[in-house]
Coordinates of C-alpha atoms and ligand atoms in Angstrom, one line a residue:
X18 CA 139.7 153.1 327.0
X19 CA 138.0 156.4 327.9
X20 CA 134.8 156.9 325.9
X21 CA 134.2 160.3 324.3
X22 CA 130.6 161.2 323.6
X23 CA 130.7 160.5 319.9
X24 CA 132.2 157.0 320.4
X25 CA 129.6 156.2 323.1
X26 CA 126.7 157.1 320.9
X27 CA 128.1 155.0 318.1
X28 CA 128.7 151.9 320.1
X29 CA 125.3 152.1 322.0
X30 CA 123.5 152.5 318.7
X31 CA 125.3 149.5 317.3
X32 CA 124.4 147.5 320.5
X33 CA 120.8 148.7 320.3
X34 CA 120.6 147.7 316.7
X35 CA 122.0 144.2 317.4
X36 CA 119.4 143.8 320.2
X37 CA 116.3 145.0 318.3
X38 CA 117.0 144.2 314.6
X39 CA 117.3 140.5 314.0
X40 CA 120.2 139.1 312.0
X41 CA 118.4 139.0 308.7
X42 CA 119.3 136.2 306.3
X43 CA 117.0 137.3 303.5
X44 CA 119.1 136.6 300.4
X45 CA 119.3 140.2 299.3
X46 CA 115.7 141.2 299.8
X47 CA 113.9 142.9 302.8
X48 CA 112.6 140.6 305.5
X49 CA 113.1 136.9 305.4
X50 CA 110.1 135.1 304.0
X51 CA 108.5 131.9 305.3
X52 CA 105.7 130.2 303.3
X53 CA 103.6 127.6 305.0
X54 CA 101.4 125.3 302.9
X55 CA 98.4 123.7 304.8
X56 CA 96.6 125.4 307.6
X57 CA 96.0 122.3 309.8
X58 CA 97.5 121.0 313.0
X59 CA 101.1 121.4 311.8
X60 CA 100.8 124.4 309.4
X61 CA 98.6 126.7 311.4
X62 CA 100.8 126.2 314.5
X63 CA 104.0 126.8 312.7
X64 CA 102.7 129.9 310.9
X65 CA 101.3 131.3 314.2
X66 CA 104.5 130.7 316.2
X67 CA 106.9 132.1 313.6
X68 CA 104.8 135.3 313.2
X69 CA 104.2 135.7 317.0
X70 CA 107.7 135.0 318.2
X71 CA 109.6 136.9 315.4
X72 CA 107.5 140.0 316.2
X73 CA 107.2 141.1 312.6
X74 CA 110.9 140.3 311.7
X75 CA 109.8 137.5 309.4
X76 CA 107.1 137.7 306.7
X77 CA 104.8 134.6 307.1
X78 CA 102.4 133.5 304.4
X79 CA 100.0 130.6 305.0
X80 CA 98.5 129.0 301.9
X81 CA 95.3 127.1 302.7
X82 CA 92.3 126.5 300.3
X83 CA 89.5 126.2 302.9
X84 CA 88.0 129.1 304.8
X85 CA 87.0 126.9 307.7
X86 CA 89.2 124.1 309.1
X87 CA 87.2 121.2 310.6
X88 CA 89.4 119.2 313.0
X89 CA 89.5 115.4 312.4
X90 CA 90.1 115.3 316.1
X91 CA 86.7 115.1 317.8
X92 CA 85.0 114.4 314.4
X93 CA 84.2 110.9 315.7
X94 CA 82.5 112.5 318.7
X95 CA 80.4 114.4 316.2
X96 CA 79.4 111.1 314.7
X97 CA 78.5 109.8 318.1
X98 CA 76.4 112.8 318.9
X99 CA 78.7 114.3 321.6
X100 CA 79.6 117.4 319.4
X101 CA 78.0 119.5 316.8
X102 CA 79.7 120.2 313.5
X103 CA 80.1 123.9 314.5
X104 CA 82.1 122.7 317.6
X105 CA 84.9 121.4 315.4
X106 CA 85.1 124.2 312.8
X107 CA 87.7 127.0 313.1
X108 CA 88.3 130.0 310.8
X109 CA 91.6 131.8 310.1
X110 CA 90.6 135.3 311.2
X111 CA 92.7 135.3 314.4
X112 CA 95.8 134.0 312.6
X113 CA 95.5 136.9 310.1
X114 CA 95.0 139.4 312.9
X115 CA 98.1 137.9 314.5
X116 CA 100.2 138.9 311.6
X117 CA 100.0 135.8 309.3
X118 CA 99.3 136.6 305.6
X119 CA 96.5 134.1 305.0
X120 CA 96.0 133.2 301.3
X121 CA 93.1 131.0 300.5
X122 CA 94.3 129.0 297.5
X123 CA 95.9 125.6 296.6
X124 CA 99.6 125.4 296.3
X125 CA 100.1 123.5 293.0
X126 CA 103.8 123.7 292.3
X127 CA 107.2 124.3 294.0
X128 CA 110.2 125.6 292.1
X129 CA 113.1 124.7 294.4
X130 CA 115.7 126.7 292.3
X131 CA 113.7 129.9 292.1
X132 CA 112.3 129.2 295.7
X133 CA 108.7 130.0 294.8
X134 CA 105.4 128.3 295.4
X135 CA 102.8 128.6 292.6
X136 CA 99.1 128.9 293.3
X137 CA 96.1 127.4 291.5
X138 CA 94.6 130.8 291.3
X139 CA 97.6 132.1 289.4
X140 CA 100.9 133.8 290.5
X141 CA 103.5 132.6 292.9
X142 CA 104.8 133.3 296.3
X143 CA 108.6 133.5 297.0
X144 CA 110.2 131.9 300.1
X145 CA 113.4 131.6 302.0
X146 CA 112.1 128.7 304.0
X147 CA 109.1 126.6 302.9
X148 CA 107.1 124.5 305.4
X149 CA 104.7 121.9 304.0
X150 CA 102.0 120.4 306.3
X151 CA 99.5 119.1 303.7
X152 CA 98.2 116.1 305.7
X153 CA 97.4 113.0 303.8
X154 CA 96.0 111.8 300.4
X155 CA 94.9 108.3 299.6
X156 CA 96.9 105.7 297.7
X157 CA 95.2 105.0 294.3
X158 CA 93.7 101.5 294.0
X159 CA 94.3 100.7 297.6
X160 CA 90.8 99.2 298.1
X161 CA 89.5 97.3 295.0
X162 CA 86.4 98.9 293.6
X163 CA 86.8 102.3 295.4
X164 CA 88.3 105.6 294.2
X165 CA 87.6 109.2 295.0
X166 CA 84.6 109.2 292.6
X167 CA 82.9 106.7 295.0
X168 CA 83.4 108.9 298.2
X169 CA 79.8 110.0 298.2
X170 CA 78.4 106.4 298.1
X171 CA 81.1 105.2 300.4
X172 CA 82.6 108.0 302.4
X173 CA 86.1 108.0 304.0
X174 CA 85.4 110.8 306.4
X175 CA 89.1 110.8 307.0
X176 CA 89.4 114.5 306.1
X177 CA 86.8 116.2 308.3
X178 CA 84.0 118.5 307.2
X179 CA 81.5 117.6 304.4
X180 CA 82.7 114.0 304.5
X181 CA 81.9 113.8 308.2
X182 CA 78.5 115.3 307.7
X183 CA 77.8 112.8 304.9
X184 CA 78.7 109.8 307.0
X185 CA 76.6 111.1 309.8
X186 CA 73.6 111.6 307.5
X187 CA 74.0 108.0 306.2
X188 CA 74.3 106.6 309.7
X189 CA 71.1 108.4 310.7
X190 CA 69.3 107.1 307.6
X191 CA 70.2 103.5 308.2
X192 CA 67.2 101.1 308.1
X193 CA 66.3 99.3 311.3
X194 CA 68.6 96.4 311.9
X195 CA 70.9 97.5 309.0
X196 CA 74.6 97.0 308.5
X197 CA 77.4 99.5 308.8
X198 CA 80.7 98.4 307.3
X199 CA 84.2 99.9 307.8
X200 CA 87.2 99.1 305.7
X201 CA 90.1 99.9 308.0
X202 CA 93.5 101.1 306.6
X203 CA 97.0 99.5 306.7
X204 CA 99.8 101.0 308.7
X205 CA 101.1 103.7 308.7
X206 CA 98.1 106.0 308.6
X207 CA 96.6 109.2 310.2
X208 CA 95.5 108.6 313.9
X209 CA 96.2 105.0 314.7
X210 CA 93.2 104.7 317.2
X211 CA 90.9 106.8 314.9
X212 CA 89.0 104.0 313.1
X213 CA 88.4 102.2 316.4
X214 CA 87.1 105.3 318.2
X215 CA 84.9 105.7 315.2
X216 CA 83.5 102.2 315.5
X217 CA 82.8 103.0 319.2
X218 CA 81.0 106.2 318.4
X219 CA 79.0 104.6 315.6
X220 CA 78.0 101.8 318.0
X221 CA 77.1 104.4 320.6
X222 CA 74.8 106.1 318.1
X223 CA 73.2 102.9 316.9
X224 CA 72.7 101.5 320.4
X225 CA 70.5 104.5 321.2
X226 CA 68.8 104.8 317.8
X227 CA 68.9 101.5 316.0
X228 CA 69.8 98.8 318.5
X229 CA 69.5 95.8 316.2
X230 CA 71.9 97.2 313.7
X231 CA 75.3 95.6 313.1
X232 CA 78.9 96.8 312.5
X233 CA 81.4 94.9 310.4
X234 CA 85.1 96.0 310.3
X235 CA 87.4 94.5 307.7
X236 CA 90.9 95.2 308.8
X237 CA 94.2 94.3 307.0
X238 CA 96.1 94.4 310.3
X239 CA 96.4 91.6 312.9
X240 CA 96.2 94.2 315.8
X241 CA 95.6 97.9 316.3
X242 CA 96.2 100.8 318.7
X243 CA 94.7 100.4 322.2
X244 CA 93.2 97.1 321.0
X245 CA 92.6 95.5 324.4
X246 CA 91.0 98.7 325.7
X247 CA 88.6 99.0 322.7
X248 CA 87.7 95.3 322.8
X249 CA 87.0 95.5 326.5
X250 CA 84.8 98.5 325.9
X251 CA 83.0 97.0 323.0
X252 CA 82.2 93.9 325.1
X253 CA 81.0 96.0 328.0
X254 CA 79.0 98.6 326.1
X255 CA 78.0 97.1 322.7
X256 CA 77.9 93.3 323.2
X257 CA 77.2 91.4 320.0
X258 CA 77.0 94.5 317.8
X259 CA 80.6 94.7 316.4
X260 CA 82.3 92.0 314.3
X261 CA 86.0 92.9 313.8
X262 CA 87.6 90.8 311.1
X263 CA 91.4 91.1 311.3
X264 CA 94.1 90.0 308.9
X265 CA 94.1 86.4 310.3
X266 CA 90.5 86.0 309.2
X267 CA 90.9 87.6 305.7
X268 CA 90.2 91.2 306.7
X269 CA 92.9 92.4 304.3
X270 CA 91.3 90.6 301.3
X271 CA 88.5 93.2 300.6
X272 CA 86.7 94.7 297.6
X273 CA 83.7 96.9 297.5
X274 CA 81.0 97.7 294.9
X275 CA 79.7 101.3 295.6
X276 CA 76.8 100.8 293.1
X277 CA 75.5 97.6 294.5
X278 CA 76.5 98.6 298.1
X279 CA 78.3 95.4 298.7
X280 CA 81.5 94.5 300.6
X281 CA 83.4 91.3 299.8
X282 CA 85.6 90.0 302.6
X283 CA 87.8 87.0 301.8
X284 CA 85.4 85.9 299.1
X285 CA 82.2 86.4 301.1
X286 CA 79.9 89.2 299.8
X287 CA 77.7 91.1 302.2
X288 CA 75.0 93.7 301.3
X289 CA 75.5 96.8 303.5
X290 CA 73.7 100.0 304.2
X291 CA 76.6 102.3 305.0
X292 CA 80.2 101.6 304.0
X293 CA 83.1 103.7 305.4
X294 CA 86.1 103.1 303.3
X295 CA 89.4 104.3 304.8
X296 CA 92.1 103.6 302.2
X297 CA 95.8 103.4 302.6
X298 CA 97.4 106.8 302.8
X299 CA 100.5 108.8 301.7
X300 CA 101.7 112.4 302.1
X301 CA 99.5 115.1 300.7
X302 CA 100.3 115.5 297.0
X303 CA 102.1 118.8 297.2
X304 CA 104.9 117.1 299.1
X305 CA 105.4 114.7 296.2
X306 CA 105.2 117.6 293.7
X307 CA 107.9 119.4 295.7
X308 CA 110.0 116.2 295.2
X309 CA 110.7 115.7 298.9
X310 CA 109.0 112.3 299.4
X311 CA 110.2 108.8 298.9
X312 CA 107.0 108.1 296.9
X313 CA 104.8 107.9 300.0
X314 CA 106.1 110.0 302.9
X315 CA 108.6 112.8 303.3
X316 CA 111.7 111.7 305.2
X317 CA 112.8 114.5 307.6
X318 CA 115.7 115.3 310.0
X319 CA 114.4 115.0 313.6
X320 CA 116.2 118.1 315.0
X321 CA 114.2 120.6 312.9
X322 CA 111.8 118.7 310.6
X323 CA 113.8 119.8 307.5
X324 CA 113.6 117.3 304.7
X325 CA 116.4 115.0 303.7
X326 CA 115.9 116.1 300.1
X327 CA 116.1 119.9 300.6
X328 CA 117.4 121.8 303.6
X329 CA 115.1 124.8 302.9
X330 CA 111.9 122.7 302.8
X331 CA 110.4 121.4 306.1
X332 CA 107.6 118.8 306.3
X333 CA 105.4 118.5 309.4
X334 CA 102.7 116.2 310.7
X335 CA 101.1 113.3 308.8
X336 CA 103.1 113.9 305.6
X337 CA 106.4 113.5 307.3
X338 CA 108.4 110.3 307.9
X339 CA 110.1 111.1 311.2
X340 CA 110.4 107.9 313.2
X341 CA 108.4 106.9 316.3
X342 CA 105.7 109.5 316.6
X343 CA 102.2 108.5 315.5
X344 CA 100.5 110.6 312.9
X345 CA 98.3 112.8 315.1
X346 CA 97.2 116.4 315.6
X347 CA 99.1 116.5 318.9
X348 CA 102.3 115.2 317.1
X349 CA 101.9 117.7 314.2
X350 CA 101.5 120.6 316.7
X351 CA 104.5 119.5 318.7
X352 CA 106.7 119.1 315.6
X353 CA 105.5 122.5 314.4
X354 CA 106.8 124.3 317.5
X355 CA 110.2 122.6 317.1
X356 CA 110.3 123.6 313.5
X357 CA 109.1 127.2 314.1
X358 CA 111.9 127.6 316.7
X359 CA 114.5 126.2 314.3
X360 CA 113.3 128.3 311.3
X361 CA 113.2 131.5 313.3
X362 CA 116.7 130.7 314.6
X363 CA 118.1 130.1 311.1
X364 CA 116.5 133.3 309.7
X365 CA 117.1 135.7 312.6
X366 CA 119.8 134.2 314.8
X367 CA 117.4 133.7 317.7
X368 CA 118.1 131.0 320.2
X369 CA 117.3 127.4 319.1
X370 CA 116.3 125.0 321.8
X371 CA 117.0 121.2 321.7
X372 CA 114.1 119.4 320.0
X373 CA 111.6 117.7 322.4
X374 CA 108.3 116.3 321.3
X375 CA 105.2 114.8 323.0
X376 CA 102.0 113.2 322.0
X377 CA 98.8 111.9 323.6
X378 CA 95.9 110.3 321.7
X379 CA 92.6 110.1 323.7
X380 CA 89.7 108.1 322.5
X381 CA 86.1 108.0 323.7
X382 CA 84.5 104.5 323.8
X383 CA 81.2 105.5 325.4
X384 CA 79.8 108.3 327.5
X385 CA 82.5 109.3 330.0
X386 CA 84.6 106.2 329.1
X387 CA 87.8 107.8 327.8
X388 CA 91.2 106.1 327.3
X389 CA 94.6 107.4 326.2
X390 CA 98.0 106.5 325.0
X391 CA 101.0 108.8 324.8
X392 CA 104.7 109.3 325.0
X393 CA 107.6 111.8 325.0
X394 CA 110.3 111.9 322.3
X395 CA 113.6 113.4 321.5
X396 CA 115.6 114.0 318.3
X397 CA 118.4 111.6 317.5
X398 CA 120.6 111.6 314.4
X399 CA 118.4 108.9 312.8
X400 CA 114.9 109.8 313.9
X401 CA 112.4 111.2 316.4
X402 CA 112.9 108.5 319.1
X403 CA 110.5 107.5 321.8
X404 CA 111.8 108.2 325.3
X405 CA 109.0 106.9 327.5
X406 CA 105.3 106.2 327.2
X407 CA 102.0 105.5 329.0
X408 CA 98.7 103.9 328.2
X409 CA 95.3 103.4 330.0
X410 CA 94.7 100.0 331.5
X411 CA 91.9 97.6 331.1
X412 CA 89.6 97.4 334.2
X413 CA 90.1 101.1 335.2
X414 CA 87.5 102.7 337.5
X415 CA 84.6 104.7 336.0
X416 CA 85.9 107.8 337.8
X417 CA 89.3 107.5 336.1
X418 CA 87.8 107.0 332.7
X419 CA 85.6 110.1 333.2
X420 CA 88.6 112.1 334.2
X421 CA 90.5 110.9 331.1
X422 CA 87.6 112.1 328.9
X423 CA 87.5 115.5 330.6
X424 CA 91.3 115.8 330.1
X425 CA 90.7 115.3 326.3
X426 CA 88.1 118.2 326.4
X427 CA 90.8 120.4 327.9
X428 CA 93.4 119.3 325.4
X429 CA 91.0 120.1 322.5
X430 CA 90.4 123.6 323.7
X431 CA 94.2 124.1 324.3
X432 CA 95.4 122.8 320.9
X433 CA 92.9 124.7 318.8
X434 CA 93.8 127.9 320.7
X435 CA 97.5 127.1 320.1
X436 CA 96.9 126.5 316.4
X437 CA 94.6 129.5 315.6
X438 CA 95.2 132.0 318.4
Ligands
LIG525 C1 88.7 110.4 312.6 C2 90.0 111.0 313.1 C3 90.2 111.3 314.5 C4 91.3 111.9 314.9 N1 91.5 112.1 316.2 C5 92.6 112.7 316.7 C6 92.8 112.9 318.1 O1 91.9 112.7 318.9 N2 94.0 113.5 318.5 C7 95.0 113.8 317.6 O2 96.0 114.3 318.0 N3 94.8 113.6 316.3 C8 93.7 113.0 315.8 N4 93.5 112.8 314.4 C9 94.7 113.0 313.5 C10 94.9 114.5 313.1 O3 93.7 115.0 312.6 C11 96.0 114.6 312.1 O4 97.1 113.8 312.5 C12 96.4 116.0 312.0 O5 95.3 116.8 311.5 C13 97.6 116.2 311.1 O6 98.0 117.5 310.9 P1 98.6 118.0 309.5 O7 99.0 119.4 309.7 O8 99.6 117.0 309.1 O9 97.4 117.8 308.5 P2 95.9 118.5 308.5 O10 95.6 118.9 309.8 O11 95.1 117.6 307.7 O12 96.1 119.8 307.6 C14 96.5 119.8 306.3 C15 95.9 121.0 305.6 O13 96.6 121.2 304.4 C16 95.8 121.7 303.4 N5 96.3 121.4 302.1 C17 96.5 120.1 301.6 N6 97.1 120.3 300.4 C18 97.3 121.6 300.1 C19 97.8 122.3 299.0 N7 98.3 121.8 297.9 N8 97.8 123.7 299.2 C20 97.4 124.3 300.3 N9 96.8 123.7 301.3 C21 96.8 122.3 301.2 C22 94.4 121.0 303.7 O14 93.3 121.8 303.2 C23 94.5 121.0 305.3 O15 93.8 122.1 305.9 C24 92.4 112.2 314.0 C25 92.2 112.0 312.6 C26 91.0 111.4 312.2 C27 90.8 111.2 310.7

């Protein structure tokens, strides 16, 4: 066909439009709208990637109550004296400058028919796609004698910030030769090696400042992540300081008395000076309110992190039940990028890549003694499935352990830049 000028202008304009303007699936209103609840490892990453990659074609609103996000990752290093609290705090200014509408408020309700999220401060925000990454809450009554009203006497420090500062202050105020107790959580929970890295960091601090102090760990599990690596490290660096009482020795039969500052393990009561209670966990409450959990966690489809309960609602990170990935910041960040790509594809027609995930969890045992465990994953019809993994070995050289620690420093800088811009 010979093109006349009019026809040429018409077709090229249509072609240009199809290149520049996205296919907008906005349900009769202007731009498609994505609302993200929770500005942590999963939520901040998802919000940033959707805003950045859609180049303004999607309205992205992030709802997060805190003005400053303190990473749980490296919060144990703060307890050990390797980091200051400022080192693990991040604000939301760069995300806002990058095009994300940051609303500092609590999401308190989700109307799945009207597709709105209501806020504690009043009003509601409409969405076409809703991404929830609220992290964890604690299971009521999980540790006899403990509830949230006891978190000042017996901190969990499993949401970082003021709780981490409180636990550090209590550690510093311990009397000479005093006792630090930890009640470890049952599976599944946020950061499988987290409690044991914490024991290591507390031991590191006490060895330097209070060398006759003792650490007792009551654990409902028979074994834990990187167990042989931690136990080797504890024997090498902190001999005789740490008493780990696993399930086989009654570690799961625990109650605490926050007024008397006692811990009772399998019928034996001990007076302690600091008690770090890390209760059983479940998805952050807003996931339950949205009706997308099984009572504890939110089952999701591995290909895009959409929930089994509602195709327009996605759950990332710790709150999700996805299969083989551990609940970690690295995992949440990796899942967020898969989800962001899928959500953008669904709303604008952009290319969606096959879901691939990865995770590494580093832990510091003592100065320059870093260990790691990690794996790559893919999406199957049933779950996020592990493809292959790796783990540090006992007896590694000091040089390799130092290099592993330095790698974790690089990872921290990278992931926080990836989350917040
Ligand atoms: C001691 C410790 C050490 C750890 N170390 C590591 C590590 O070395 N590497 C690693 O990868 N991971 C580590 N983790 C795990 C990591 O912190 C979590 O897995 C990760 O933060 C999960 O991301 P998330 O987005 O699911 O939740 P979070 O990062 O906790 O983010 C949830 C956000 O949602 C917000 N929120 C909750 N409810 C609402 C609501 N109703 N409305 C609005 N906002 C809401 C919260 O304020 C919070 O900011 C560690 C954890 C702990 C406790």
